[in-house]
CSV table of C-alpha atoms in Angstrom, one decimal:
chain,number,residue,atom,x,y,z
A,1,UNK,CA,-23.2,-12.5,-20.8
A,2,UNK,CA,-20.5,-14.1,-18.5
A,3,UNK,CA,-20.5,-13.3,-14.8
A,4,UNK,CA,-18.0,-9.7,-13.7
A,5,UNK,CA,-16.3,-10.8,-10.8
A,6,UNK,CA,-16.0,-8.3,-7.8
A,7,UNK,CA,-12.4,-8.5,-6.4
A,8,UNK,CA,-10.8,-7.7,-3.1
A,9,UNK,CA,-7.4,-7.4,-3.8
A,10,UNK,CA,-6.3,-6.8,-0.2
A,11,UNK,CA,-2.7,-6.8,1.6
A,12,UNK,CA,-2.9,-10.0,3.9
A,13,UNK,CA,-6.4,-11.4,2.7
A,14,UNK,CA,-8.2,-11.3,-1.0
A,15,UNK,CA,-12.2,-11.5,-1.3
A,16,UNK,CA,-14.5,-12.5,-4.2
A,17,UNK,CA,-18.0,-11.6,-5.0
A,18,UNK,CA,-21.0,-11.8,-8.4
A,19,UNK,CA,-24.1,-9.8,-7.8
A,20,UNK,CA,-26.9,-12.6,-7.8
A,21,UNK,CA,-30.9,-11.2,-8.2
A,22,UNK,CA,-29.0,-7.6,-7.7
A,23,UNK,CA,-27.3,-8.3,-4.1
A,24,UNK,CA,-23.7,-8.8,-4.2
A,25,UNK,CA,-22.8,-12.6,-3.1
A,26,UNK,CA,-19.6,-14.1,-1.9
A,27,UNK,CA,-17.7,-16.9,-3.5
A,28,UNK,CA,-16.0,-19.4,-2.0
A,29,UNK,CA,-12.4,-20.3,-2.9
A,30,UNK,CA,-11.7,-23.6,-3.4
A,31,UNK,CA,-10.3,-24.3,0.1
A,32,UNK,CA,-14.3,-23.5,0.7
A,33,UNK,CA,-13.0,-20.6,2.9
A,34,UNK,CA,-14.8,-17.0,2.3
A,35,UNK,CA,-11.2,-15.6,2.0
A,36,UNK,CA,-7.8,-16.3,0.4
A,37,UNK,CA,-4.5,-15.3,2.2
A,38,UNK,CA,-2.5,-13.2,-0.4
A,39,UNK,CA,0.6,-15.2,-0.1
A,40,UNK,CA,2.6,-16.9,-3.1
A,41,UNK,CA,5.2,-19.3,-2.7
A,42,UNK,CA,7.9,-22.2,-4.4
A,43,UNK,CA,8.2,-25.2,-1.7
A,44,UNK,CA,11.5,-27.0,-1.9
A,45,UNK,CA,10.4,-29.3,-5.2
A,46,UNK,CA,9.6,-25.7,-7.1
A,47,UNK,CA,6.1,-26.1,-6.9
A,48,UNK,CA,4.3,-22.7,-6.7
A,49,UNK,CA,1.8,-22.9,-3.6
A,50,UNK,CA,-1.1,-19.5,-3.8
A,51,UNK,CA,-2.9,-18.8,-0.7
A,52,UNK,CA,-3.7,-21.2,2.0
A,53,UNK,CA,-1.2,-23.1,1.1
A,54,UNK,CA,1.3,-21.2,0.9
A,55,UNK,CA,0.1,-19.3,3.9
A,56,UNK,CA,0.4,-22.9,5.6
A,57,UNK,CA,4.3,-23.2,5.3
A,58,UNK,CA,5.4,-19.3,5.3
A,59,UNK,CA,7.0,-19.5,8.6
A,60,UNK,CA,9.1,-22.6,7.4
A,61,UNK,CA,10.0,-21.0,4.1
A,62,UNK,CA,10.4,-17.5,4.7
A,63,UNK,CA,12.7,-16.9,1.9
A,64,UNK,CA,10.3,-18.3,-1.0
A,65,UNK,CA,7.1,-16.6,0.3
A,66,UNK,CA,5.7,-13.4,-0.6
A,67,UNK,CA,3.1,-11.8,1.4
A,68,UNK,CA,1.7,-8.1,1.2
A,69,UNK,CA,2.9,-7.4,-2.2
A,70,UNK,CA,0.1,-4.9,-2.4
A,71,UNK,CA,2.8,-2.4,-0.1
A,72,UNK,CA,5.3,-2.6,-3.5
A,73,UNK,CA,2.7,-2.4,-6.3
A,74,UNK,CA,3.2,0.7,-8.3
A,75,UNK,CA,5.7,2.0,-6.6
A,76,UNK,CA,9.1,3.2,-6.5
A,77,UNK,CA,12.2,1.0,-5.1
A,78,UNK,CA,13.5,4.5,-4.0
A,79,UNK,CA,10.4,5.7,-2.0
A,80,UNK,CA,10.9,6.4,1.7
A,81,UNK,CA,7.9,4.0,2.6
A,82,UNK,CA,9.2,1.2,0.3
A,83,UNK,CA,12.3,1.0,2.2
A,84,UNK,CA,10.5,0.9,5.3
A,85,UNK,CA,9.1,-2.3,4.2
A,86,UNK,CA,11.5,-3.7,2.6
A,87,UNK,CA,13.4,-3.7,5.8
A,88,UNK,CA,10.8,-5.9,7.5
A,89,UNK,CA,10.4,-8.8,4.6
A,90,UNK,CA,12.3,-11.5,4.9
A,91,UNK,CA,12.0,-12.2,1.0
A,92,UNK,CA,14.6,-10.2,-1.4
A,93,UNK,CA,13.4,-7.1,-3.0
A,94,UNK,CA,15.6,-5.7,-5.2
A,95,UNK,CA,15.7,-2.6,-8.0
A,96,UNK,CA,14.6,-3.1,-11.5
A,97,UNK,CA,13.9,-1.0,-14.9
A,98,UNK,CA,13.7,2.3,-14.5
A,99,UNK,CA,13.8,2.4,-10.6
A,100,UNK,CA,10.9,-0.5,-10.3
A,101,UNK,CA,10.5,-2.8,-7.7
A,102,UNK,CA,11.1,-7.0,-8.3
A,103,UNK,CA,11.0,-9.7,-6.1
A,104,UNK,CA,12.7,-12.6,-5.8
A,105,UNK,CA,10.8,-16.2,-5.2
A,106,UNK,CA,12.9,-19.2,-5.9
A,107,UNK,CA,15.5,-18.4,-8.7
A,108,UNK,CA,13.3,-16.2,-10.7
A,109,UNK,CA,12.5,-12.3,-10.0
A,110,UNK,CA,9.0,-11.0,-10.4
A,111,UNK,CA,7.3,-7.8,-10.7
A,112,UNK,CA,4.0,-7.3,-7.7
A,113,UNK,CA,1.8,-6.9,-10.5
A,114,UNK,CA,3.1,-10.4,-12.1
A,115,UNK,CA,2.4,-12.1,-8.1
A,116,UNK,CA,-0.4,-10.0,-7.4
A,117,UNK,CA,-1.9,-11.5,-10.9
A,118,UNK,CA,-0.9,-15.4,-9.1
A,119,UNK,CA,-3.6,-14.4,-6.3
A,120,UNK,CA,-6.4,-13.0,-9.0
A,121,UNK,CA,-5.7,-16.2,-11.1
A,122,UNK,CA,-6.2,-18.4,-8.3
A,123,UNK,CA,-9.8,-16.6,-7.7
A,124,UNK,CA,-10.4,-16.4,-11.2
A,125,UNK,CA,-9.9,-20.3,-11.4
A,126,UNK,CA,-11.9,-20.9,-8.1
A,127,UNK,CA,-14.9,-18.8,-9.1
A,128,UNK,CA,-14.8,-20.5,-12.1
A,129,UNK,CA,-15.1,-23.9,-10.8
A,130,UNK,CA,-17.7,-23.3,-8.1
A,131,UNK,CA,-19.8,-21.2,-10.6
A,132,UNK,CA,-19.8,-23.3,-13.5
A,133,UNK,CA,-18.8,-20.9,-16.2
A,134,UNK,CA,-15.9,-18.5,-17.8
A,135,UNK,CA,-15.2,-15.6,-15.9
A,136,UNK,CA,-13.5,-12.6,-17.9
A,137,UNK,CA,-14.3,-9.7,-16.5
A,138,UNK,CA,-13.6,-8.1,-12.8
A,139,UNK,CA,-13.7,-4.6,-10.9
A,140,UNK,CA,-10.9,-4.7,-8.3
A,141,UNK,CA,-10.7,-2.4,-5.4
A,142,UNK,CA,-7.9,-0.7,-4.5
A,143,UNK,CA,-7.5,1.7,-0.9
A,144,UNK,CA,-8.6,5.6,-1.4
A,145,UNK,CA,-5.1,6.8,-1.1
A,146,UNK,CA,-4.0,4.9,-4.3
A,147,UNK,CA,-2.3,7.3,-6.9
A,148,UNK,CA,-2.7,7.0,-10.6
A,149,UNK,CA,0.7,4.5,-10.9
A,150,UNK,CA,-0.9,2.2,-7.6
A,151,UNK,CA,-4.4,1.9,-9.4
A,152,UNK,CA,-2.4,1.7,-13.3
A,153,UNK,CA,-0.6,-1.4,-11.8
A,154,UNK,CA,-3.3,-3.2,-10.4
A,155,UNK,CA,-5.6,-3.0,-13.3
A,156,UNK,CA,-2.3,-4.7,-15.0
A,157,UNK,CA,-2.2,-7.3,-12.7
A,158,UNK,CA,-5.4,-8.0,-13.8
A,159,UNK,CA,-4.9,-8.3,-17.1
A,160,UNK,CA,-1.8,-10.6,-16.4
A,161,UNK,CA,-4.6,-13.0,-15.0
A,162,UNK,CA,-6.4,-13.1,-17.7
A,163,UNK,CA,-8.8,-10.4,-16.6
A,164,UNK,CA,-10.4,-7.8,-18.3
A,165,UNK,CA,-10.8,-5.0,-15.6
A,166,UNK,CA,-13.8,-3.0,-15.8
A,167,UNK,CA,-13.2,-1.0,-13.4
A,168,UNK,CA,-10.5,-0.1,-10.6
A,169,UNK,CA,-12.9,1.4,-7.2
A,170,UNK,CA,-11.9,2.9,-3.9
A,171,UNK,CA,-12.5,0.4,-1.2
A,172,UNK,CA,-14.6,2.7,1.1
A,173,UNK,CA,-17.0,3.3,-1.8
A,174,UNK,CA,-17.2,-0.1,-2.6
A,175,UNK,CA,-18.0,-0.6,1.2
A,176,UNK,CA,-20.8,1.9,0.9
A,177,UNK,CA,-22.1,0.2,-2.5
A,178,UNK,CA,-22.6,-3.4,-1.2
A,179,UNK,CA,-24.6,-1.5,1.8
A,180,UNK,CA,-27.2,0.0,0.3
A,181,UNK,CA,-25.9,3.4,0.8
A,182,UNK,CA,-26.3,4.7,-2.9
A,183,UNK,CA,-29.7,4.5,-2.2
A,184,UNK,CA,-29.6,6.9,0.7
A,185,UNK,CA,-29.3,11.0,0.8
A,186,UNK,CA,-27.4,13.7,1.7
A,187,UNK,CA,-25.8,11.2,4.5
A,188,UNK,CA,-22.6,11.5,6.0
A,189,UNK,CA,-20.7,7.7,6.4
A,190,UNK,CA,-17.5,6.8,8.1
A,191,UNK,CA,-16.0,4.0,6.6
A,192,UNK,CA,-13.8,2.2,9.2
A,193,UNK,CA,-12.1,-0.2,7.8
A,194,UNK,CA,-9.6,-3.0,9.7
A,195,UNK,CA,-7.8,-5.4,7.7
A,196,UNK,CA,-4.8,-7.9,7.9
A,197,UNK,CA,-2.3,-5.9,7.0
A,198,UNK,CA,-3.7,-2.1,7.1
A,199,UNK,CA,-5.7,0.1,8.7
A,200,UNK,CA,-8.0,2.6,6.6
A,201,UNK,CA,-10.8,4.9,8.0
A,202,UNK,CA,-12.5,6.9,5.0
A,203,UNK,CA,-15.4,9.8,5.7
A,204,UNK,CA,-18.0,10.0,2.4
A,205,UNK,CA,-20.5,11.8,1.5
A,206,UNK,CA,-23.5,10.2,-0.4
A,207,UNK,CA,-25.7,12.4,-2.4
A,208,UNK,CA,-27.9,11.8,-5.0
A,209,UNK,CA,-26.2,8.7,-6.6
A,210,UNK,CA,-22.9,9.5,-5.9
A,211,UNK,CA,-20.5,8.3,-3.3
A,212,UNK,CA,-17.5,11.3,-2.6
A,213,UNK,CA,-14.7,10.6,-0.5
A,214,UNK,CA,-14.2,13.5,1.5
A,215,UNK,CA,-11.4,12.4,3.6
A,216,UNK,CA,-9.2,9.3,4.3
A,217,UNK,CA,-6.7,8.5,6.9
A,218,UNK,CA,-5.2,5.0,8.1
A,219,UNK,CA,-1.8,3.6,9.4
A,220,UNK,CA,-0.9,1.4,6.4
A,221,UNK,CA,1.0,-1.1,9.1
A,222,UNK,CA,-2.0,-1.8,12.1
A,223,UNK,CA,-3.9,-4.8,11.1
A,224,UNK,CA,-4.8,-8.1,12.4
A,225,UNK,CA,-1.7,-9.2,12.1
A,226,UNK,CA,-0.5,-6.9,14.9
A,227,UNK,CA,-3.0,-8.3,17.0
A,228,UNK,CA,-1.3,-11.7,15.7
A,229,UNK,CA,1.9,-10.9,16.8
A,230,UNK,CA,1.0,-9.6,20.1
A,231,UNK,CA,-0.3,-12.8,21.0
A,232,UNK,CA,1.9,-15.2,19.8
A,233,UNK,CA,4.5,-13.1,22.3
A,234,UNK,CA,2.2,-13.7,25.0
A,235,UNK,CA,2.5,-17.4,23.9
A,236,UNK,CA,5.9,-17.6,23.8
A,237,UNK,CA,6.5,-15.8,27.0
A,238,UNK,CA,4.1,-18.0,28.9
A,239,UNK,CA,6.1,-21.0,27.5
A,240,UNK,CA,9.3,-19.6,28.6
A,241,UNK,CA,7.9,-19.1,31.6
A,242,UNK,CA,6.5,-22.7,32.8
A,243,UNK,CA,9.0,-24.5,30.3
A,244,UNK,CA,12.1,-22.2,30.1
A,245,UNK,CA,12.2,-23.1,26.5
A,246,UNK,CA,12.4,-20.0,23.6
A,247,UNK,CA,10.8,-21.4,21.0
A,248,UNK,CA,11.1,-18.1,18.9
A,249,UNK,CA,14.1,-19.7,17.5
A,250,UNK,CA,11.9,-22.8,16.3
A,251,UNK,CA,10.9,-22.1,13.6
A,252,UNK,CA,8.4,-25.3,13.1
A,253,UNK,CA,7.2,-24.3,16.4
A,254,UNK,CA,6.8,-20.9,15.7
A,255,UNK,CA,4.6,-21.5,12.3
A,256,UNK,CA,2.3,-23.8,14.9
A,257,UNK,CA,2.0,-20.8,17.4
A,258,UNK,CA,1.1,-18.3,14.8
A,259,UNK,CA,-2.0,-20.1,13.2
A,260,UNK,CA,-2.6,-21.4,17.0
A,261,UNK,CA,-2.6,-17.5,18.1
A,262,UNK,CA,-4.9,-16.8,15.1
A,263,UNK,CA,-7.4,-19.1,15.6
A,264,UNK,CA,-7.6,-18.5,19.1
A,265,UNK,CA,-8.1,-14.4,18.2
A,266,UNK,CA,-11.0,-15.4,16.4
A,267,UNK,CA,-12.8,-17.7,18.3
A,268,UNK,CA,-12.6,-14.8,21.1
A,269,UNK,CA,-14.6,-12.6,19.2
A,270,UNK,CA,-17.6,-15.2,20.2
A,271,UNK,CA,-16.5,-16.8,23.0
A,272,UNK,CA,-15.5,-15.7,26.5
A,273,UNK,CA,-12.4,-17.6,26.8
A,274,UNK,CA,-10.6,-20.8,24.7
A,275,UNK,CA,-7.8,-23.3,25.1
A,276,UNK,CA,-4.4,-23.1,23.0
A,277,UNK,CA,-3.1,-26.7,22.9
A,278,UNK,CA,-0.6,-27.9,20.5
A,279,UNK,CA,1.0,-30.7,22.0
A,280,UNK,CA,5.0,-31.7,21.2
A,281,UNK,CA,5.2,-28.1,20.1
A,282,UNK,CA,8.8,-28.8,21.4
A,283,UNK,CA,11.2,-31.7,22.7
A,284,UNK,CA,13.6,-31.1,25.9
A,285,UNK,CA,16.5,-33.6,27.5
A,286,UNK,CA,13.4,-34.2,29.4
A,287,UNK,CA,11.2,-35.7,27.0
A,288,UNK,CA,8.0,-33.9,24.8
A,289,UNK,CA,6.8,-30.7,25.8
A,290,UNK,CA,3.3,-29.2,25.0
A,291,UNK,CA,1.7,-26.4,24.9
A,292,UNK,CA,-1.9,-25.8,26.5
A,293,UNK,CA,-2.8,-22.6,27.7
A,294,UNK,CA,-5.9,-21.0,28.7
A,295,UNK,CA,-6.6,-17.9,27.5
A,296,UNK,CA,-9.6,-15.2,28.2
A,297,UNK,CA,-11.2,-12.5,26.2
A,298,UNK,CA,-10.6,-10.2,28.8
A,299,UNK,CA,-6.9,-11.2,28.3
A,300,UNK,CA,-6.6,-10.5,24.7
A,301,UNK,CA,-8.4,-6.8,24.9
A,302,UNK,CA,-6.1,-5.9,27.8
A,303,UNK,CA,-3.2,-7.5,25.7
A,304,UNK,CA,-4.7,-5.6,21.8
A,305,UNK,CA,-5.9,-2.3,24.3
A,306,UNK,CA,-2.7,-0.3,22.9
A,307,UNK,CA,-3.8,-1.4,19.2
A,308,UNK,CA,-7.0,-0.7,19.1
A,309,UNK,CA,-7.2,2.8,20.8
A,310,UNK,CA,-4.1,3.5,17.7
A,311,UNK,CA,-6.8,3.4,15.6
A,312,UNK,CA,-8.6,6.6,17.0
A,313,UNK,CA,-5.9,9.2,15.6
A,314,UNK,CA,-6.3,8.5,12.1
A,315,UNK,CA,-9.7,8.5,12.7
A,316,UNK,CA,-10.2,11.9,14.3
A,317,UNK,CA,-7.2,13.0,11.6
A,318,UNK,CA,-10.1,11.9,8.6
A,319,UNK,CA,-12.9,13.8,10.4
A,320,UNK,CA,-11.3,17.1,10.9
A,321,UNK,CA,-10.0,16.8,7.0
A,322,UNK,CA,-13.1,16.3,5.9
A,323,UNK,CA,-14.5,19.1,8.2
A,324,UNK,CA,-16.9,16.9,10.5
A,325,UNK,CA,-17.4,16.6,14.1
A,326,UNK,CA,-18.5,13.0,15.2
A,327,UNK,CA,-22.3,14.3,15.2
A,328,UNK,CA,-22.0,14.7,11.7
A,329,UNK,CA,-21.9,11.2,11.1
A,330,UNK,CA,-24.8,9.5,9.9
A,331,UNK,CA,-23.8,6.2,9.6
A,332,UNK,CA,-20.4,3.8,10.7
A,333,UNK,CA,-19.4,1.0,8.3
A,334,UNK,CA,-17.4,-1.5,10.2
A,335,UNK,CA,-14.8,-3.5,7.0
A,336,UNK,CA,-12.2,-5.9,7.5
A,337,UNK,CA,-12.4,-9.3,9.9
A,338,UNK,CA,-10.6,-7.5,12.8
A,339,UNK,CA,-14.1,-4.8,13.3
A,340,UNK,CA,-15.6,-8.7,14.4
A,341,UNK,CA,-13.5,-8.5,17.6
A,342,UNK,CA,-16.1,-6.9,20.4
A,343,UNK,CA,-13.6,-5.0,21.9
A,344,UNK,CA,-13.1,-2.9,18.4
A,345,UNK,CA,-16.9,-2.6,18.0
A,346,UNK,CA,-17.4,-0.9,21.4
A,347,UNK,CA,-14.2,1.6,20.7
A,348,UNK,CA,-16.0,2.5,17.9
A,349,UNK,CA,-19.0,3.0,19.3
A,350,UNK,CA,-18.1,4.9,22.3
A,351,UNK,CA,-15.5,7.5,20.0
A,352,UNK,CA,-18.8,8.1,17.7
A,353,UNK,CA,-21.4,8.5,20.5
């Protein structure tokens, strides 16, 4: 019997596990990387680029890259919330069948389930090669909140890869799964989940094998991305400031800042300060310019403080609908890269006691 993949089919970033001797295990992608940016995109020779790759020149191409499909799948092109976010991608969204949603990516329009499938077929086809056999079967997560039409569309994304999907799980149960917490009792958990893209913070109750969510609450646009941008406008107004150069109109530059303000985000969750440094970021009448800054943790939390203490309403929102005080809470399950960032840990810890 061939291997069911376990999928993460999330906004910004896509995860991939197998349960090995009964403990779920990551795969790697191909890129070796325990993630895969859920980006799709045709370069300027009409070659379709999933992931990293595509990731890599989004900045450059901002017309023929999609990014958080997840926001459109199973929805509406009339709902409030999709025209929200359609007014903040720089790709074209426009109205199909029936008051669907399509997206445009080179000359060709596409359904999210038919580019959410491009990311599954990339980790269907990079599990496949680093486990050595066929994979044809997967359970995808999908957030809490998801209605019947959100979960109906993702299992068809699925399928459009080639998948057979056993299942469609809520993300904060999955969560509790891979930790053990079916085994416990009569526990209360708070889920708090951080991603890219989204925020989500679920309360559950596990009983006698079975996970309920009681309550879930979130702010489906606060994600490490935020975080991203926050920095890269601390970047760019250091720049200004020694240089007197905007490169927020460069937009070669401007790809270099973003995976230079990511990288730096992350190497502060372990470190107490790092170096930015992308030399000829920029050229002036007066020669190259570079850019080398230093920048501290202490820095960062005082620049993300605003961010992460956003987090706290929905939080307290999920309690009270789920008709908990913080003592109830058993147990806190910290999801999504961002909860690696110290700052977010001790937030947490502090609002639960």
């Amino acid at each position: 019997m061939s291997k069911i993949l376990g999928i993460d089919l999330g906004t910004t970033n896509s995860a991939m596990a197998v349960v090995e001797g009964g403990k779920p295990e990551i795969v790697e992608n191909k890129e070796g990387n325990r993630t895969t940016p859920s980006m799709v995109a045709v370069n300027k020779n009409g070659e379709r680029l999933v992931g990293l790759l595509a990731k890599r020149q989004a900045v450059t191409n901002p017309d023929n890259t999609l990014f958080s499909i997840k926001r459109f799948i199973g929805r509406k092109f009339d709902d409030t919330e999709v025209q929200e976010d359609i007014k903040l991608s720089p790709y074209t969204v426009t109205k199909g069948d029936g008051g669907s949603i399509k997206v445009q990516m080179g000359d060709k329009e596409y359904t999210p389930q038919e580019i959410s499938a491009m990311v599954l077929g990339k980790l269907k086809a990079d599990a496949e090669d680093k486990l050595g056999e066929n994979i044809e079967e997967a359970v995808i997560t999908v957030p809490a909140y998801f209605d019947d039409a959100q979960r109906k569309a993702t299992k068809e994304a699925g399928e459009i890869a080639g998948l057979k999907v056993r299942r469609v799980i809520n993300e904060p149960t999955a969560a509790a799964l891979a930790y053990g917490f079916n085994k416990k009792n009569d526990e209360q958990i708070a889920v708090y989940d951080l991603g890219g893209g989204t925020f989500d913070v679920s309360i559950l109750e596990v009983s006698d094998d079975t996970i309920e969510v009681k309550a879930t609450n979130g702010d489906t646009h606060l994600g490490g991305d935020d975080f991203d941008q926050v920095l890269i406008n601390w970047i760019l107004d250091e720049f200004k400031k020694s240089e007197g150069i905007d490169l927020s109109q460069d937009n070669l530059a401007l790809q270099r800042v973003k995976e230079a303000a990511e990288k730096a985000k992350i190497e502060l969750s372990t470190a107490d300060q790092t170096e930015i440094n992308q030399p000829f970021i920029t050229t002036s009448d007066e020669g190259p310019k570079h850019l080398v800054l230093t920048l501290t943790r202490a820095k960062l939390e005082e620049l993300v403080h605003d961010l992460v203490q956003k987090t706290l309403e929905p939080t307290t929102a999920a309690l009270k609908d789920a008709g908990f005080d913080k003592g109830d809470i058993d147990e806190v399950i910290l999801v999504g890269g961002m909860t690696r960032m110290p700052i977010i840990q001790k937030t947490v810890e502090e609002f639960f006691g």
